[in-house]
Coordinates of C-alpha atoms and ligand atoms in Angstrom, one line a residue:
X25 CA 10.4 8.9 10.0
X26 CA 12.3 8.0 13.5
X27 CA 15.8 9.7 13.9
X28 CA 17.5 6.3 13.5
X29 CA 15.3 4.4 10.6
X30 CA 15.4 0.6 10.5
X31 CA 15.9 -1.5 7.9
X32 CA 12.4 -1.9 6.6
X33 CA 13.2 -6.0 5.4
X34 CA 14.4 -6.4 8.8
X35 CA 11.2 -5.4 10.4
X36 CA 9.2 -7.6 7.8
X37 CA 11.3 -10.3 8.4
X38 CA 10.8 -9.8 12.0
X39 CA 7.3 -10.1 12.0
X40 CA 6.9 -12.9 10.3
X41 CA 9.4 -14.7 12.4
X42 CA 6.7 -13.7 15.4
X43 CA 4.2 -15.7 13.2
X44 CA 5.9 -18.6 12.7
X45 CA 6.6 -18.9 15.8
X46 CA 3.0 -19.2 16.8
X47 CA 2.3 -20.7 13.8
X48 CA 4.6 -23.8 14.5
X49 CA 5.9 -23.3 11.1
X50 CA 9.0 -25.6 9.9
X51 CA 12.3 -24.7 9.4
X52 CA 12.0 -24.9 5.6
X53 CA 9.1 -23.1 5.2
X54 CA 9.7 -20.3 7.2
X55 CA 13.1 -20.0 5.7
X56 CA 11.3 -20.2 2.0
X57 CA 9.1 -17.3 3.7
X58 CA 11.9 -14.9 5.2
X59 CA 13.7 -13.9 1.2
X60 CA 12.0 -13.2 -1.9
X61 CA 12.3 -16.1 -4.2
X62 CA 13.6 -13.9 -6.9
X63 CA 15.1 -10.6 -7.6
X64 CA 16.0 -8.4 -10.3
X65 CA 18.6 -5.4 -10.4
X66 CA 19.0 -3.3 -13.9
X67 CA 20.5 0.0 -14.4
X68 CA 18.8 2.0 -17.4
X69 CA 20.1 4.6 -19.2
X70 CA 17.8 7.5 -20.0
X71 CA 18.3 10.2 -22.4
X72 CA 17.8 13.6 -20.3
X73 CA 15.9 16.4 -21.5
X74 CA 20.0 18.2 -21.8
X75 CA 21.1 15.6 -24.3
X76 CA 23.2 13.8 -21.7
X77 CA 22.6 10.1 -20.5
X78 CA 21.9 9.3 -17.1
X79 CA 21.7 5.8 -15.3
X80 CA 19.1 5.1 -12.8
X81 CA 19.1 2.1 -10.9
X82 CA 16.0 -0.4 -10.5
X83 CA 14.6 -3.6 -8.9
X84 CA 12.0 -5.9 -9.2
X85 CA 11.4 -8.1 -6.6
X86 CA 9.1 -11.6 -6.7
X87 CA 8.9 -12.4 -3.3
X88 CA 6.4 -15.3 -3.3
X89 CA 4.2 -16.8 -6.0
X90 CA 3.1 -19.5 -4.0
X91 CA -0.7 -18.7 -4.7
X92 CA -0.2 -17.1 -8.3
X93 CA 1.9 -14.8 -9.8
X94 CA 3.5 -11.8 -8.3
X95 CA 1.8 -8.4 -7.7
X96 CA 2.9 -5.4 -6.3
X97 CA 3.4 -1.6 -7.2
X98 CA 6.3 0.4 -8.8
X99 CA 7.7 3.1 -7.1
X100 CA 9.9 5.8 -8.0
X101 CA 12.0 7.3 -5.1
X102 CA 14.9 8.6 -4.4
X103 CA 15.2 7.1 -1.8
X104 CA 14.6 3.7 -2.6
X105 CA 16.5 0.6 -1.8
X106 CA 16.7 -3.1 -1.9
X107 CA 15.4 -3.7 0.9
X108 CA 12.6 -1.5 0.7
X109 CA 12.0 -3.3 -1.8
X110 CA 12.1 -6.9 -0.8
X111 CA 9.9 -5.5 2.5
X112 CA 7.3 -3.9 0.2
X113 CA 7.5 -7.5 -1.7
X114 CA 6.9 -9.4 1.4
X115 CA 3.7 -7.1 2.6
X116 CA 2.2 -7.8 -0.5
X117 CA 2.4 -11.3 -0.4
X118 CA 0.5 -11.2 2.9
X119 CA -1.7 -8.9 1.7
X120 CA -3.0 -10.7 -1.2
X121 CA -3.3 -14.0 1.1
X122 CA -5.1 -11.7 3.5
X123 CA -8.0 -10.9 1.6
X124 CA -8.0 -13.9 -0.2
X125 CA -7.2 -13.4 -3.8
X126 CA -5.2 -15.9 -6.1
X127 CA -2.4 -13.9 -6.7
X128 CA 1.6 -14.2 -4.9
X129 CA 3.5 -10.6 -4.0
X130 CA 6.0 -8.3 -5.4
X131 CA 7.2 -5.0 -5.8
X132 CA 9.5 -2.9 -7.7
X133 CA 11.4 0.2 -7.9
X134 CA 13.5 2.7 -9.4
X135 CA 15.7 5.4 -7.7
X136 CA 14.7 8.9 -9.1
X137 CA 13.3 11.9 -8.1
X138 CA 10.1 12.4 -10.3
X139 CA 9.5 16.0 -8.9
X140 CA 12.2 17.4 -10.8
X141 CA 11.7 15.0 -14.3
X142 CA 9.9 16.5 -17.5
X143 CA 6.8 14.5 -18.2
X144 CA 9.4 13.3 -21.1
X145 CA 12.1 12.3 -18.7
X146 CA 9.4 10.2 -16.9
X147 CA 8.4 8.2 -19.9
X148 CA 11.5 7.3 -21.1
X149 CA 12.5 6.1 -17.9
X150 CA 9.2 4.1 -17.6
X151 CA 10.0 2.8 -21.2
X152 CA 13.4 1.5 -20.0
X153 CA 12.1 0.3 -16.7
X154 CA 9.9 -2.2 -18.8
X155 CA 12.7 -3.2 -21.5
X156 CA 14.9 -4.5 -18.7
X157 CA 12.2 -6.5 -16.4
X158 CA 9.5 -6.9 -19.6
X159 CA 10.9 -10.7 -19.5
X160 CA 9.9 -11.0 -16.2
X161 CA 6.5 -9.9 -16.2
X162 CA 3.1 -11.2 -17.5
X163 CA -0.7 -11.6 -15.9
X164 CA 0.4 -15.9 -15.0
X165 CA 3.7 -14.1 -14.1
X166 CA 4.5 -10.9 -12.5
X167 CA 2.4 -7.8 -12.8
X168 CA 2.9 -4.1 -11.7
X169 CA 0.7 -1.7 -10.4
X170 CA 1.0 2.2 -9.2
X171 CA 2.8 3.1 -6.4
X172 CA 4.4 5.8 -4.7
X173 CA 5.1 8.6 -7.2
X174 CA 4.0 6.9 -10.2
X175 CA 0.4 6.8 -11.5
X176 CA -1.9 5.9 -14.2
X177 CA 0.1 7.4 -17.3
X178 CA 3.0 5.7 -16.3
X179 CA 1.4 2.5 -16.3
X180 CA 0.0 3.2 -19.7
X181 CA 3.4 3.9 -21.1
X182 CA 4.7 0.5 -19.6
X183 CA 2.2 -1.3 -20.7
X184 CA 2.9 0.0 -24.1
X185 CA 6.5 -0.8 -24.0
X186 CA 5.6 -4.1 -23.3
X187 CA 3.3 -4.5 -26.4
X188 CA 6.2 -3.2 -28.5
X189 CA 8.6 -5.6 -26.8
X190 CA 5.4 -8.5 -27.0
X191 CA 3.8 -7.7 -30.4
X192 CA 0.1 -8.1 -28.7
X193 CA -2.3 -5.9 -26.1
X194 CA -1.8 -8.1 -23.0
X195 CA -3.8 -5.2 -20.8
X196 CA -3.6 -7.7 -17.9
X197 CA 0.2 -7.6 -17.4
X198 CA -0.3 -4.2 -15.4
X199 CA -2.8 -2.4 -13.4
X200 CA -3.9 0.7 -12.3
X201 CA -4.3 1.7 -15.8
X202 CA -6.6 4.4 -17.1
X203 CA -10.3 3.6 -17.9
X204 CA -9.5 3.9 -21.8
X205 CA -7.1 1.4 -21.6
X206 CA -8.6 -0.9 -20.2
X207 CA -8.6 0.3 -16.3
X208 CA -10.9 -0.5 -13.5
X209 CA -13.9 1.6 -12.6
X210 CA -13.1 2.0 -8.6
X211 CA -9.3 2.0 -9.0
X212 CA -8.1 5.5 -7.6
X213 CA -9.8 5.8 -4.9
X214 CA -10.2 1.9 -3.7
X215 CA -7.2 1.9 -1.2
X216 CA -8.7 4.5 1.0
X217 CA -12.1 3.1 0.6
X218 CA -11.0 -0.1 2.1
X219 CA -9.2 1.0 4.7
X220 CA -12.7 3.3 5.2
X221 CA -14.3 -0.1 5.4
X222 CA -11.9 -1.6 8.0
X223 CA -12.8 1.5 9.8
X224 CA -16.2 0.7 9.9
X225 CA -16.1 -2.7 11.2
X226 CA -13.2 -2.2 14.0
X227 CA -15.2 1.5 15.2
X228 CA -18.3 -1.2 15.7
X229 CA -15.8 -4.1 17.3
X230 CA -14.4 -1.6 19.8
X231 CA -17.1 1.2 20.4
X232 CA -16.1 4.2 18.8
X233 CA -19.7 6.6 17.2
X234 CA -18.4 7.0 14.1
X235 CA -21.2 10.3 14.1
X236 CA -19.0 11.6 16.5
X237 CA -15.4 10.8 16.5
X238 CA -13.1 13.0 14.8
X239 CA -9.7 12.1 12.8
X240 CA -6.3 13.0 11.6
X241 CA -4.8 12.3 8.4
X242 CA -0.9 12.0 7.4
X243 CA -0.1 12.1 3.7
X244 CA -2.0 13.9 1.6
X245 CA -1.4 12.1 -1.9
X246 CA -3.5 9.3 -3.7
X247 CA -4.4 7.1 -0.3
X248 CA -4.6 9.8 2.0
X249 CA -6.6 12.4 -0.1
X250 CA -9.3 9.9 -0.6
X251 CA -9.4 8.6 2.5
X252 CA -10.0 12.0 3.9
X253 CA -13.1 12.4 1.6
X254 CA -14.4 8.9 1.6
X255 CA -14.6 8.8 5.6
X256 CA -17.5 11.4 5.6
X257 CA -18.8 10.0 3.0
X258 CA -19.5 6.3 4.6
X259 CA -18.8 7.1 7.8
X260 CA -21.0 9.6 8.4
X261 CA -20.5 13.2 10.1
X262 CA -16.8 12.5 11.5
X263 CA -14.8 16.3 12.1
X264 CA -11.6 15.8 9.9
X265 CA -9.3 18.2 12.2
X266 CA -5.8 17.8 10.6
X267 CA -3.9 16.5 7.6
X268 CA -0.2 16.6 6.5
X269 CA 2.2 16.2 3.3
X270 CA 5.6 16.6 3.3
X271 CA 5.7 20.3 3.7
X272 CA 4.0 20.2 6.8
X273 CA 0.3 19.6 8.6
X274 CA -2.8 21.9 9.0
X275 CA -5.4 21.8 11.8
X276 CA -8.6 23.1 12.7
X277 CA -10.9 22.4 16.3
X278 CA -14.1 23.0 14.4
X279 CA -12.8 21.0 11.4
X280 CA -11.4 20.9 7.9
X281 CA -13.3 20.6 4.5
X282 CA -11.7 17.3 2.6
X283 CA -12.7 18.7 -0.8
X284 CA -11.8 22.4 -0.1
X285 CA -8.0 21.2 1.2
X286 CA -7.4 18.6 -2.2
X287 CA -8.6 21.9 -4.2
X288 CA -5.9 23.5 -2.5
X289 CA -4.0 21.4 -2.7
X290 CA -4.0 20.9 -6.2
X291 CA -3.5 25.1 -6.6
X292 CA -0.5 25.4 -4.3
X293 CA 0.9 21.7 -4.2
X294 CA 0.7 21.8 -0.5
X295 CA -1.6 21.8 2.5
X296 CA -0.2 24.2 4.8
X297 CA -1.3 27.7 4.2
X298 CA -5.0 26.7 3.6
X299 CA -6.9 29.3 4.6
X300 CA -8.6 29.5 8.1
X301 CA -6.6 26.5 9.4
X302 CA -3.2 26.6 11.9
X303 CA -0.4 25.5 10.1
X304 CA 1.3 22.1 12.6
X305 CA 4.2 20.3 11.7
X306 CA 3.8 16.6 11.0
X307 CA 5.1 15.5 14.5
X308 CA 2.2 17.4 15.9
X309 CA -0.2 15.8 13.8
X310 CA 0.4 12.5 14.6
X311 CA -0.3 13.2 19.0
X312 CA -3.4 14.7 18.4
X313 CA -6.1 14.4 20.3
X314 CA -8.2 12.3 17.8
X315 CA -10.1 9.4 18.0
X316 CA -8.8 7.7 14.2
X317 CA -5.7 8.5 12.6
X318 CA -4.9 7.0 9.2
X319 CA -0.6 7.2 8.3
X320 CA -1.1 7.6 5.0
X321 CA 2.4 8.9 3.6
X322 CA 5.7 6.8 4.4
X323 CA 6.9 3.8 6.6
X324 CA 8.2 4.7 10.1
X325 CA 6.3 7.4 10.8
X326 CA 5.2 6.4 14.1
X327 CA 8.7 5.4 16.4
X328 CA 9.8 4.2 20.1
X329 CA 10.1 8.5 20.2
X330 CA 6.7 9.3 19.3
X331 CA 4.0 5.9 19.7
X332 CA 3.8 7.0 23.8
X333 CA 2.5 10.5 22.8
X334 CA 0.1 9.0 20.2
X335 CA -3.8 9.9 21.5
X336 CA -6.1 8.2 18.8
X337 CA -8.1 4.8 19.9
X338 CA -7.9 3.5 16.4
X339 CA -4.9 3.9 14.0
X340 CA -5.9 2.5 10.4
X341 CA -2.6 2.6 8.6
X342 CA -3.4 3.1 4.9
X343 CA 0.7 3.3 4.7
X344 CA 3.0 0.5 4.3
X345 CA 5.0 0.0 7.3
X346 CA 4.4 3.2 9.2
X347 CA 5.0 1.9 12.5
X348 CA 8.1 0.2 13.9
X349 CA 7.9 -2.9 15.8
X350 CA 8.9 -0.8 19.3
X351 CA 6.2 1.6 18.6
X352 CA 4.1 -1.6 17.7
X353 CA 4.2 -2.8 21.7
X354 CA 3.4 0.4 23.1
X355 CA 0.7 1.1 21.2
X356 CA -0.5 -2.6 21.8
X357 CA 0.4 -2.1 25.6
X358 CA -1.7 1.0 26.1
X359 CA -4.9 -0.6 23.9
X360 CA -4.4 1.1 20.8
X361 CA -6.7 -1.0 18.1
X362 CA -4.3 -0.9 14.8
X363 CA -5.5 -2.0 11.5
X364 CA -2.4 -3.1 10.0
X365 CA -1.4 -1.9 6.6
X366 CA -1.4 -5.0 4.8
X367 CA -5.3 -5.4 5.8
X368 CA -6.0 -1.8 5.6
X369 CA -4.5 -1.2 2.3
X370 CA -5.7 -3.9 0.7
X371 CA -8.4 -2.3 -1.2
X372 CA -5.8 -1.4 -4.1
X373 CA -4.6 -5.0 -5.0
X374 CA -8.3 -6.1 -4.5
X375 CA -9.5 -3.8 -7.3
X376 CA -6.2 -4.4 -8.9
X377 CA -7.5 -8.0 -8.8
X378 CA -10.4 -7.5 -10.3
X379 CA -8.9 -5.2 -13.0
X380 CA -7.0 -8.4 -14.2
X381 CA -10.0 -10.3 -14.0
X382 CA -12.0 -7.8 -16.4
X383 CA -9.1 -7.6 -18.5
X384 CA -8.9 -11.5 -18.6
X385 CA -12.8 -11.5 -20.0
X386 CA -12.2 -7.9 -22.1
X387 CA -15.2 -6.6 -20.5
X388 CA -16.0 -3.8 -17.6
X389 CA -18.1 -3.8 -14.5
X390 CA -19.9 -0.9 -13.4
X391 CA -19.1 1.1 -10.4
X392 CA -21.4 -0.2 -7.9
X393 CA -20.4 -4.0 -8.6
X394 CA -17.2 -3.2 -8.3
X395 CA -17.4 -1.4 -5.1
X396 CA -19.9 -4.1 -3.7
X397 CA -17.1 -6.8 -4.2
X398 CA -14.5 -4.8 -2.4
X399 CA -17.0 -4.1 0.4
X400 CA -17.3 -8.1 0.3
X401 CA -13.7 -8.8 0.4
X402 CA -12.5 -6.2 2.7
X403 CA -15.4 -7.0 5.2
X404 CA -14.8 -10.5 5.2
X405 CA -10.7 -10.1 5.6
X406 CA -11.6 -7.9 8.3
X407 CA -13.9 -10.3 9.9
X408 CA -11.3 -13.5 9.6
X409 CA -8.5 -11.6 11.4
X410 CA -10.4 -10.2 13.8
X411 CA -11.9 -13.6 14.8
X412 CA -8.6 -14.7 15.0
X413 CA -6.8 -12.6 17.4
X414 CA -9.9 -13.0 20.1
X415 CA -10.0 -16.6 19.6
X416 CA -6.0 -16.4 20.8
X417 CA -6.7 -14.5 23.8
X418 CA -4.5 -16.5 25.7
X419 CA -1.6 -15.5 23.4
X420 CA -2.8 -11.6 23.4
X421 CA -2.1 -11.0 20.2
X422 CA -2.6 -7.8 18.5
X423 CA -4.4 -7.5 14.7
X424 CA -1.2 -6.8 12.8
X425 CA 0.0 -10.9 14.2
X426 CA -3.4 -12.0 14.0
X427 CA -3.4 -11.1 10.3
X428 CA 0.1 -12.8 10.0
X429 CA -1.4 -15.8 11.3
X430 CA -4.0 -15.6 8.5
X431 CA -1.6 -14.6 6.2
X432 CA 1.5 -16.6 6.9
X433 CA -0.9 -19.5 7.4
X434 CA -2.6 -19.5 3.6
X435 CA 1.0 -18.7 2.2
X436 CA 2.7 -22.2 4.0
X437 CA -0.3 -23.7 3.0
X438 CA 0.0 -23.3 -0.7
X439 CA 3.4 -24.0 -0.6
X440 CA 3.0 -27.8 1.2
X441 CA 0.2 -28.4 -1.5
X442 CA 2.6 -27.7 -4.5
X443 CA 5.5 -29.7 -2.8
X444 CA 7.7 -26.6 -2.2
X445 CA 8.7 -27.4 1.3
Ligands
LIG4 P1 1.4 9.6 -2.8 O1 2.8 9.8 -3.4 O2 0.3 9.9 -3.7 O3 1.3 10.4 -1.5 C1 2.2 10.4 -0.4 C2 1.9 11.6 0.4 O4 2.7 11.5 1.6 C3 2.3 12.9 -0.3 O5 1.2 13.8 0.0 C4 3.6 13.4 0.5 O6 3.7 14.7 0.5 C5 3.3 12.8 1.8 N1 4.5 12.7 2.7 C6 5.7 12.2 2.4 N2 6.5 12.3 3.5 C7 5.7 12.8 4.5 C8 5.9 13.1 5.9 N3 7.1 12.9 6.5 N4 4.8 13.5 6.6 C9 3.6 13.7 6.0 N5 3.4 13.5 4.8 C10 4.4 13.0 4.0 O7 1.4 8.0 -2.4 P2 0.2 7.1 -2.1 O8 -0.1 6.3 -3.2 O9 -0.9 7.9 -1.4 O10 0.8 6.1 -1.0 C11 1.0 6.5 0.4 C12 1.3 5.2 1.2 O11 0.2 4.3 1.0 C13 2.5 4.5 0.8 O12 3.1 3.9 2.0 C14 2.0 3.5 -0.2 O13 2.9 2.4 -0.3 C15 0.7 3.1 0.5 N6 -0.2 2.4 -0.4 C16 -0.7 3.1 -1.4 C17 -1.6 2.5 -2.3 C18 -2.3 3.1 -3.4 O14 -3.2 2.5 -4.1 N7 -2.0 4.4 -3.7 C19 -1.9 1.1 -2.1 C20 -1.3 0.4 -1.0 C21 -0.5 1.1 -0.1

């Protein structure tokens, strides 16, 4: 993150007052567009592991619902705020409109530090979570998904609380769910895969052979992990040379082995230190001399300091928010193509999406409809805002305002039609 980090709502805010602009929005409606239409704080008490009670704080934010009820992840962080939040809230409205699916955007929150809660700790903080915003939330209303530092077992206990609190299985209310509960086939891994696809079409917009282009990852949790794997995998013989968590970055010239680094990964709860790779720090990682680089770990991570120094043609930024509207100009000066993350990361809500939809009819697909749809959707998305910013050339517009134009656009849209503004 840069030295000085901005505020997060500020930037979203920012962007889409770039869109309306173009967009010839009204006052009204991009006024509707700049807050979240409603927001929720509670403080839960949770009975530590010690006996003692301690209060964590929480939001929930519904930023717009405009095209159907809210959707957006939970995360647990300690350093969360508000207005992560509410930016987090906004993305995801733009990000469902994106790629087309009839659902609004949300996002919530609690301030914690997971990595040093008992898996006991955990649950009965994910338990209170849902007894303060449970009367908020519903599939035709609001509903959660995993984010940062929460996973699958956390949305199973909150979607438990919520039958206690309801007195019926509403699986729908949440996503991200395990299979036995009535999770998506696809689910864990469908964030990277669509930013994989996105990949795909903008290396064949802009000449890149995929056969023979190498790439840099930064984050190596749920997105980034995947995305590492899944770029071989349907990209063909691409040379990962360097990933990073937290703890620091690896790299290799002759390139790393996805599967071998997760396994270590999983043994030593880091990357650096993997065996026959240099250890880097994450600030090296991202001015590498690579042709893709996916942030995959926090917002910010690419800054006015650092976007000048950045080498790869194509960023695809699996991240929300990873780089700052200053960096956003050089990179755009200098002809860096950027996927933005509300197109790139799409695939989770999408197979989110679908997750509600199979809960809706009780029933599963199987693995290769559901990646076919996401292929569809992604491809398509892709293909819209693409088409957009060439058919502005005389604006030069970069993708991450072409897809605001998309976005913004179906958003207002919806709006006007229900009589909102
Ligand atoms: P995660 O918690 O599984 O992984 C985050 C990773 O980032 C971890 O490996 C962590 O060590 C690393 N990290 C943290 N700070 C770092 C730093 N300064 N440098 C390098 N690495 C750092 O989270 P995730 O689910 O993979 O999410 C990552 C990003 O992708 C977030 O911005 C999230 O909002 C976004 N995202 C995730 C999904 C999803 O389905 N998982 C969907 C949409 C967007």
């Amino acid at each position: 993150m840069s030295q000085t980090a901005l505020n997060p709502f500020e930037i979203a805010q920012q962007q889409l007052d770039q869109a309306a602009k173009l967009l010839k929005l009204d006052e009204g409606t991009h006024q509707t567009l700049r807050n979240p239409m409603r927001e929720l704080t509670v403080n839960l008490p949770v009975r530590m592991d010690d006996g003692k009670v301690k209060v964590f704080r929480g939001f929930r934010v519904q930023y717009n619902d405009a095209r159907g009820a809210t959707k957006g992840g939970i995360r647990f962080h300690p350093d969360e705020t508000i207005d992560t939040v509410r930016a987090l809230g906004a993305w995801m409205t733009w990000k469902t409109a994106v790629v087309d699916i009839p659902l609004g955007g949300g996002k919530g929150g609690v301030i914690c530090n997971p990595k040093e809660m008992s898996a006991g700790e955990l649950e009965r903080l994910s338990r209170a979570y849902i007894r303060q915003i449970g009367r908020i939330l519903g599939e035709k209303m609001d509903c959660p998904a995993p984010d940062v530092y929460t996973n699958a077992q956390i949305m199973a206990w909150m979607m438990d609380e919520y039958y206690w609190m309801n007195g019926q299985n509403e699986f729908g209310m949440i996503t991200g769910k395990p299979l036995e509960l009535g999770g998506s086939l696809g689910r864990s891994d469908a964030t990277a895969r669509g930013g994989v696809y996105c990949v795909r079409e903008a290396a064949r917009e802009i000449g890149i052979d995929l056969n023979n282009a190498c790439y840099a990852i930064q984050g190596f949790g749920n997105a980034g992990q995947h995305a590492a794997i899944l770029h071989q995998e349907l990209l063909g013989k691409g040379k990962l040379l360097a990933v990073s968590d937290s703890r620091g970055g690896i790299y290799s010239k002759d390139g790393l082995d996805p599967a071998a680094i997760v396994a270590h990964k999983q043994k030593t709860k880091k990357v650096s230190g993997f065996p026959g790779a240099k250890d880097i720090s994450n600030e090296e990682l991202l001015t590498l001399e690579v042709d893709i680089l996916y942030p995959a770990a926090l917002e910010q991570a690419i800054h006015k300091g650092n976007a000048a120094e950045v080498k790869a043609k194509l960023i695809c930024e699996l991240a929300n928010g990873p780089t700052t509207p200053e960096a956003d100009k050089i990179l755009s000066g200098k002809g860096t193509f950027v996927i933005p993350d509300f197109l790139a990361n799409a695939g989770g809500v999408t197979v989110s999406y679908f997750e509600m939809v199979q809960n809706h009819y009780n029933y599963h697909w199987d693995l290769d409809t559901v990646y076919e749809r996401l292929n569809q959707k992604m491809t398509s998305a892709f293909g819209t805002v693409y088409q957009t910013m060439t058919a502005r050339k005389s604006d030069k517009i970069d993708m991450r305002t072409a897809a605001y134009l998309v976005a913004v656009d179906r958003v207002a849209k919806a709006m006007k039609l229900r009589g909102w503004t």
